[in-house]
Amino acid sequence: MVRAPCCDQKMGLKKGPWTHEEDQILINYINLHGHPNWRALPKLAGLLRCGKSCRLRWTNYLKPDIKRGNFSREEEETIIQLHAAMGNRWSAIAAKLPGRTDNEIKNVWHTHLKKRVNPKPNKNTSKVQQNVEESKEDNLESSAPFDTNLSTQTSYNELDSPQPSSTSISSSITTSTNDNDNLWMEDMVFDNFPEIDDEFWSEVFSGENSGELPADVHENISQLPSGCGYDSNVHDDMDFWFNVFTRGEELTHI
DNA sequence: AACATCAGCAACCGCCCCCGA
DNA sequence: CTCGGGGGCGGTTGCTGATGT
């Protein structure tokens, strides 16, 4: 069965990074009408994007309960364990990590966790590079979460398409399990916190829209502490699912 | 300071599955 | 039962910033 491509390039549909305006349009539209039909949504909302692109943008970045970046040690270990059992079923893994998306988990796996789980000697890289690699790994082991997230987050203010990274930062506060993490957080939060995010979300959920929001959107909003999308309940959820999973694993090995 | 290389991440692409007509 | 549309998933790509030379 051959199907017409979702995104017909002849229609002049836009590709590439989303702009702040496009994000606003999408969020406002979904807040008002939900997303019963992704294919029709961009046309109805007045976006020059294909439905898939809209869905991806919403599910991976714009949904209110999304956490961004700064994976805690617990989350990393959970991903590693789940991946060992499930393989590349990113959506299933993401389902066990509240607020995390399959795309993000997939990226983290390929960029960080895979190296840790399957450390392979570098045949082609120079010794200097190998040392760099090793020191990076050491850093990961000794001072999680990833330092690299810092560098990318500091540039959010300059982006056309700002990410709702306030949730990522706040999530680190609540998921950090040791003093080193907290120290790291203090440096990051106050030096690099992107001011745009609070404005961004307050705009999105401003009064004129919230009166007509669907019930589920209200729920999501109510789950948002001031600029934060992650609380201890979610954390408990993760523990719960992790326990369920690990118990299941144990049983399968008996 | 300039250039090269690497790492991280957002987004696209194509396939598959599910469900309704 | 078959077909077709829509959504979801996983793999991959390409851009951008960071780091090294």
CSV table of C-alpha atoms (C1' of nucleotides) in Angstrom, one decimal:
chain,number,residue,atom,x,y,z
A,1,MET,CA,0.0,0.0,0.0
A,2,VAL,CA,1.6,3.3,-1.0
A,3,ARG,CA,0.5,6.3,0.8
A,4,ALA,CA,1.0,9.9,0.0
A,5,PRO,CA,3.6,11.5,2.2
A,6,CYS,CA,2.3,13.3,5.2
A,7,CYS,CA,4.2,16.4,4.4
A,8,ASP,CA,3.6,17.4,0.8
A,9,GLN,CA,6.5,19.7,0.0
A,10,LYS,CA,4.6,21.1,-2.9
A,11,MET,CA,2.2,22.8,-0.5
A,12,GLY,CA,5.0,25.0,0.7
A,13,LEU,CA,5.0,23.6,4.1
A,14,LYS,CA,7.7,24.9,6.3
A,15,LYS,CA,10.4,22.6,7.7
A,16,GLY,CA,13.2,23.1,10.2
A,17,PRO,CA,13.3,24.7,13.6
A,18,TRP,CA,10.1,26.1,15.1
A,19,THR,CA,9.9,29.7,15.9
A,20,HIS,CA,8.4,31.2,19.0
A,21,GLU,CA,5.4,32.5,17.1
A,22,GLU,CA,4.7,29.0,15.7
A,23,ASP,CA,5.0,27.6,19.2
A,24,GLN,CA,2.5,30.1,20.5
A,25,ILE,CA,0.0,29.4,17.7
A,26,LEU,CA,0.2,25.7,18.2
A,27,ILE,CA,-0.1,25.9,22.0
A,28,ASN,CA,-3.0,28.3,21.9
A,29,TYR,CA,-4.8,26.2,19.3
A,30,ILE,CA,-4.4,23.0,21.3
A,31,ASN,CA,-5.4,24.7,24.5
A,32,LEU,CA,-8.6,25.9,22.8
A,33,HIS,CA,-9.5,22.9,20.7
A,34,GLY,CA,-7.3,20.0,21.7
A,35,HIS,CA,-5.8,17.9,18.9
A,36,PRO,CA,-8.5,15.5,17.6
A,37,ASN,CA,-6.9,15.4,14.2
A,38,TRP,CA,-3.2,16.1,13.7
A,39,ARG,CA,-3.4,16.2,10.0
A,40,ALA,CA,-6.1,18.9,9.9
A,41,LEU,CA,-4.6,20.8,12.8
A,42,PRO,CA,-2.0,22.9,11.1
A,43,LYS,CA,-4.5,24.1,8.5
A,44,LEU,CA,-7.0,25.0,11.1
A,45,ALA,CA,-4.5,26.6,13.3
A,46,GLY,CA,-3.0,28.5,10.4
A,47,LEU,CA,0.4,26.9,10.6
A,48,LEU,CA,2.5,26.1,7.5
A,49,ARG,CA,3.6,22.8,9.0
A,50,CYS,CA,2.6,19.2,8.5
A,51,GLY,CA,0.5,17.4,11.1
A,52,LYS,CA,3.4,15.2,12.1
A,53,SER,CA,5.6,18.1,12.7
A,54,CYS,CA,3.0,19.7,14.9
A,55,ARG,CA,2.5,16.5,16.9
A,56,LEU,CA,6.2,16.0,17.4
A,57,ARG,CA,6.7,19.6,18.5
A,58,TRP,CA,3.8,19.3,20.9
A,59,THR,CA,4.6,15.9,22.4
A,60,ASN,CA,8.3,16.5,22.7
A,61,TYR,CA,8.6,20.1,23.7
A,62,LEU,CA,5.4,22.1,24.3
A,63,LYS,CA,3.3,19.8,26.5
A,64,PRO,CA,3.1,21.4,29.9
A,65,ASP,CA,4.3,18.4,31.8
A,66,ILE,CA,7.5,17.8,29.8
A,67,LYS,CA,10.7,17.8,31.7
A,68,ARG,CA,13.8,19.0,29.7
A,69,GLY,CA,17.3,17.9,30.1
A,70,ASN,CA,19.2,17.2,33.3
A,71,PHE,CA,18.6,13.5,33.7
A,72,SER,CA,19.1,12.4,37.3
A,73,ARG,CA,21.2,9.4,38.1
A,74,GLU,CA,18.0,7.5,38.9
A,75,GLU,CA,16.6,8.3,35.6
A,76,GLU,CA,19.8,7.3,33.8
A,77,GLU,CA,19.9,4.0,35.7
A,78,THR,CA,16.3,3.4,34.9
A,79,ILE,CA,16.9,4.0,31.2
A,80,ILE,CA,19.8,1.6,31.2
A,81,GLN,CA,17.9,-1.1,32.9
A,82,LEU,CA,14.8,-0.7,30.8
A,83,HIS,CA,16.8,-0.6,27.6
A,84,ALA,CA,18.6,-3.8,28.6
A,85,ALA,CA,15.2,-5.5,29.0
A,86,MET,CA,13.2,-3.8,26.2
A,87,GLY,CA,15.7,-2.8,23.6
A,88,ASN,CA,15.1,0.3,21.5
A,89,ARG,CA,11.5,0.6,22.5
A,90,TRP,CA,11.9,4.2,23.4
A,91,SER,CA,8.2,5.0,23.8
A,92,ALA,CA,7.8,2.1,26.3
A,93,ILE,CA,10.8,3.4,28.2
A,94,ALA,CA,9.5,6.9,28.1
A,95,ALA,CA,6.3,5.7,29.6
A,96,LYS,CA,8.1,4.6,32.7
A,97,LEU,CA,9.7,8.0,33.1
A,98,PRO,CA,7.1,10.6,33.7
A,99,GLY,CA,7.7,13.8,31.8
A,100,ARG,CA,10.3,12.3,29.6
A,101,THR,CA,9.8,11.8,25.9
A,102,ASP,CA,10.9,9.0,23.7
A,103,ASN,CA,12.9,11.4,21.5
A,104,GLU,CA,14.8,12.8,24.4
A,105,ILE,CA,15.5,9.4,25.9
A,106,LYS,CA,16.7,8.2,22.6
A,107,ASN,CA,19.1,11.1,22.3
A,108,VAL,CA,20.4,10.6,25.8
A,109,TRP,CA,21.0,7.0,25.1
A,110,HIS,CA,22.9,7.5,21.9
A,111,THR,CA,25.0,10.4,23.3
A,112,HIS,CA,25.7,9.3,26.8
A,113,LEU,CA,24.4,6.1,28.1
A,114,LYS,CA,25.4,3.8,25.3
A,115,LYS,CA,29.0,4.7,25.8
A,116,ARG,CA,28.7,4.0,29.4
A,117,VAL,CA,27.0,0.6,28.9
A,118,ASN,CA,29.1,-0.5,26.0
A,119,PRO,CA,32.5,1.2,26.4
A,120,LYS,CA,34.5,0.3,23.4
A,121,PRO,CA,38.2,1.1,22.8
A,122,ASN,CA,38.7,3.8,20.2
A,123,LYS,CA,40.6,2.3,17.4
A,124,ASN,CA,40.9,5.4,15.2
A,125,THR,CA,41.1,8.2,17.7
A,126,SER,CA,44.4,9.4,18.9
A,127,LYS,CA,45.6,8.9,22.4
A,128,VAL,CA,44.9,12.5,23.3
A,129,GLN,CA,41.3,12.0,22.1
A,130,GLN,CA,41.1,8.8,24.1
A,131,ASN,CA,42.2,10.7,27.2
A,132,VAL,CA,39.6,13.3,26.6
A,133,GLU,CA,36.9,10.6,26.2
A,134,GLU,CA,38.0,9.0,29.4
A,135,SER,CA,38.0,12.1,31.4
A,136,LYS,CA,34.5,12.9,30.1
A,137,GLU,CA,33.3,9.5,31.2
A,138,ASP,CA,34.9,10.1,34.5
A,139,ASN,CA,33.0,13.3,34.8
A,140,LEU,CA,29.8,11.6,34.0
A,141,GLU,CA,30.4,9.1,36.7
A,142,SER,CA,31.5,11.4,39.4
A,143,SER,CA,29.3,14.5,38.9
A,144,ALA,CA,26.1,13.8,37.2
A,145,PRO,CA,23.9,15.2,35.8
A,146,PHE,CA,25.6,16.0,32.5
A,147,ASP,CA,27.6,19.1,32.4
A,148,THR,CA,27.0,19.4,28.7
A,149,ASN,CA,23.4,20.4,29.3
A,150,LEU,CA,24.6,23.5,30.8
A,151,SER,CA,26.3,24.8,27.7
A,152,THR,CA,23.3,24.2,25.6
A,153,GLN,CA,20.8,25.7,28.0
A,154,THR,CA,22.6,28.9,28.4
A,155,SER,CA,21.9,29.7,24.8
A,156,TYR,CA,18.2,29.2,24.9
A,157,ASN,CA,17.5,32.9,25.3
A,158,GLU,CA,19.1,33.5,22.0
A,159,LEU,CA,17.2,30.9,20.1
A,160,ASP,CA,14.3,31.6,17.8
A,161,SER,CA,12.5,28.7,19.3
A,162,PRO,CA,12.9,28.9,23.0
A,163,GLN,CA,12.5,25.6,24.9
A,164,PRO,CA,10.4,25.3,28.0
A,165,SER,CA,13.5,24.6,29.9
A,166,SER,CA,12.3,25.9,33.3
A,167,THR,CA,10.9,22.5,33.9
A,168,SER,CA,14.2,20.9,33.2
A,169,ILE,CA,15.9,23.0,35.7
A,170,SER,CA,13.3,22.6,38.4
A,171,SER,CA,13.3,18.9,37.8
A,172,SER,CA,16.9,18.7,38.7
A,173,ILE,CA,16.2,20.4,42.0
A,174,THR,CA,13.7,17.8,42.9
A,175,THR,CA,15.4,14.8,41.5
A,176,SER,CA,18.9,15.5,42.7
A,177,THR,CA,19.8,13.0,45.3
A,178,ASN,CA,23.0,14.2,46.7
A,179,ASP,CA,24.7,17.4,47.8
A,180,ASN,CA,26.9,17.5,44.8
A,181,ASP,CA,23.9,17.7,42.6
A,182,ASN,CA,22.5,20.5,44.6
A,183,LEU,CA,25.6,22.5,44.5
A,184,TRP,CA,25.7,22.1,40.8
A,185,MET,CA,22.2,23.2,40.6
A,186,GLU,CA,22.8,26.3,42.6
A,187,ASP,CA,25.4,27.4,40.2
A,188,MET,CA,23.2,26.7,37.2
A,189,VAL,CA,19.9,28.0,38.4
A,190,PHE,CA,21.0,31.4,39.3
A,191,ASP,CA,23.7,31.9,36.6
A,192,ASN,CA,22.0,30.5,33.7
A,193,PHE,CA,18.3,30.4,34.3
A,194,PRO,CA,16.5,31.5,31.1
A,195,GLU,CA,14.2,34.3,32.1
A,196,ILE,CA,12.1,33.9,29.0
A,197,ASP,CA,10.4,30.7,30.2
A,198,ASP,CA,8.1,32.1,32.8
A,199,GLU,CA,6.9,34.7,30.5
A,200,PHE,CA,6.5,32.2,27.8
A,201,TRP,CA,4.2,29.9,29.8
A,202,SER,CA,2.3,32.7,31.5
A,203,GLU,CA,1.5,34.0,28.1
A,204,VAL,CA,0.4,30.7,26.9
A,205,PHE,CA,-1.9,30.0,29.9
A,206,SER,CA,-3.1,33.6,30.2
A,207,GLY,CA,-6.6,34.2,31.3
A,208,GLU,CA,-8.2,34.7,27.9
A,209,ASN,CA,-7.4,31.1,27.0
A,210,SER,CA,-7.6,29.3,30.2
A,211,GLY,CA,-11.3,30.0,30.5
A,212,GLU,CA,-11.9,27.7,27.6
A,213,LEU,CA,-9.3,25.1,28.2
A,214,PRO,CA,-10.3,21.4,28.1
A,215,ALA,CA,-10.3,19.6,31.4
A,216,ASP,CA,-7.1,17.7,30.8
A,217,VAL,CA,-5.3,20.9,30.0
A,218,HIS,CA,-6.5,22.3,33.3
A,219,GLU,CA,-5.2,19.3,35.0
A,220,ASN,CA,-1.8,19.8,33.4
A,221,ILE,CA,-1.7,23.4,34.3
A,222,SER,CA,-2.7,22.7,37.9
A,223,GLN,CA,0.2,20.3,38.1
A,224,LEU,CA,2.6,23.0,37.3
A,225,PRO,CA,4.1,24.6,40.3
A,226,SER,CA,5.4,28.1,39.7
A,227,GLY,CA,7.6,27.4,36.7
A,228,CYS,CA,8.0,23.8,37.6
A,229,GLY,CA,6.6,20.6,36.0
A,230,TYR,CA,7.8,18.0,38.3
A,231,ASP,CA,6.9,17.1,41.9
A,232,SER,CA,7.4,14.4,44.4
A,233,ASN,CA,4.3,12.6,43.1
A,234,VAL,CA,5.9,12.2,39.8
A,235,HIS,CA,9.0,11.0,41.4
A,236,ASP,CA,7.0,8.4,43.3
A,237,ASP,CA,5.5,7.4,40.0
A,238,MET,CA,8.9,6.7,38.6
A,239,ASP,CA,10.0,4.7,41.6
A,240,PHE,CA,6.8,2.8,41.3
A,241,TRP,CA,7.3,1.9,37.7
A,242,PHE,CA,10.9,1.1,38.3
A,243,ASN,CA,10.0,-1.2,41.1
A,244,VAL,CA,7.3,-2.9,39.0
A,245,PHE,CA,9.8,-3.3,36.2
A,246,THR,CA,12.6,-4.6,38.3
A,247,ARG,CA,10.3,-7.0,40.1
A,248,GLY,CA,9.1,-8.2,36.7
A,249,GLU,CA,12.6,-8.7,35.6
A,250,GLU,CA,13.4,-10.8,38.7
A,251,LEU,CA,10.4,-13.0,38.1
A,252,THR,CA,11.4,-13.6,34.5
A,253,HIS,CA,14.8,-14.8,35.5
A,254,ILE,CA,13.4,-17.3,38.0
B,1,DA,C1',42.6,34.2,16.1
B,2,DA,C1',41.3,30.9,12.8
B,3,DC,C1',40.2,26.5,11.6
B,4,DA,C1',38.9,21.6,12.4
B,5,DT,C1',36.6,18.2,14.8
B,6,DC,C1',33.3,16.6,18.1
B,7,DA,C1',29.1,16.3,20.8
B,8,DG,C1',24.4,17.2,21.6
B,9,DC,C1',19.9,17.8,20.2
B,10,DA,C1',15.8,19.1,17.4
B,11,DA,C1',13.5,17.6,13.7
B,12,DC,C1',12.5,14.8,9.6
B,13,DC,C1',11.5,10.4,7.3
B,14,DG,C1',9.6,6.2,6.4
B,15,DC,C1',7.5,2.2,8.2
B,16,DC,C1',4.1,-0.1,11.1
B,17,DC,C1',-0.1,-0.7,13.7
B,18,DC,C1',-4.7,0.3,14.8
B,19,DC,C1',-9.3,1.4,13.8
B,20,DG,C1',-13.3,2.7,11.4
B,21,DA,C1',-15.9,2.6,7.0
C,1,DC,C1',-12.7,-9.1,5.2
C,2,DT,C1',-10.4,-5.4,2.9
C,3,DC,C1',-8.9,-0.8,2.4
C,4,DG,C1',-7.4,3.6,3.7
C,5,DG,C1',-6.4,7.2,6.9
C,6,DG,C1',-4.3,8.7,11.1
C,7,DG,C1',-1.2,8.3,14.8
C,8,DG,C1',2.8,6.5,16.8
C,9,DC,C1',7.5,4.7,16.7
C,10,DG,C1',12.4,4.2,15.8
C,11,DG,C1',16.2,5.4,12.9
C,12,DT,C1',18.7,9.0,10.9
C,13,DT,C1',20.1,13.5,9.6
C,14,DG,C1',21.7,18.1,9.8
C,15,DC,C1',22.5,22.2,12.4
C,16,DT,C1',24.7,24.6,16.1
C,17,DG,C1',27.7,25.4,19.8
C,18,DA,C1',31.7,23.7,22.4
C,19,DT,C1',36.2,22.1,22.4
C,20,DG,C1',40.7,21.1,20.7
C,21,DT,C1',44.8,22.2,17.7
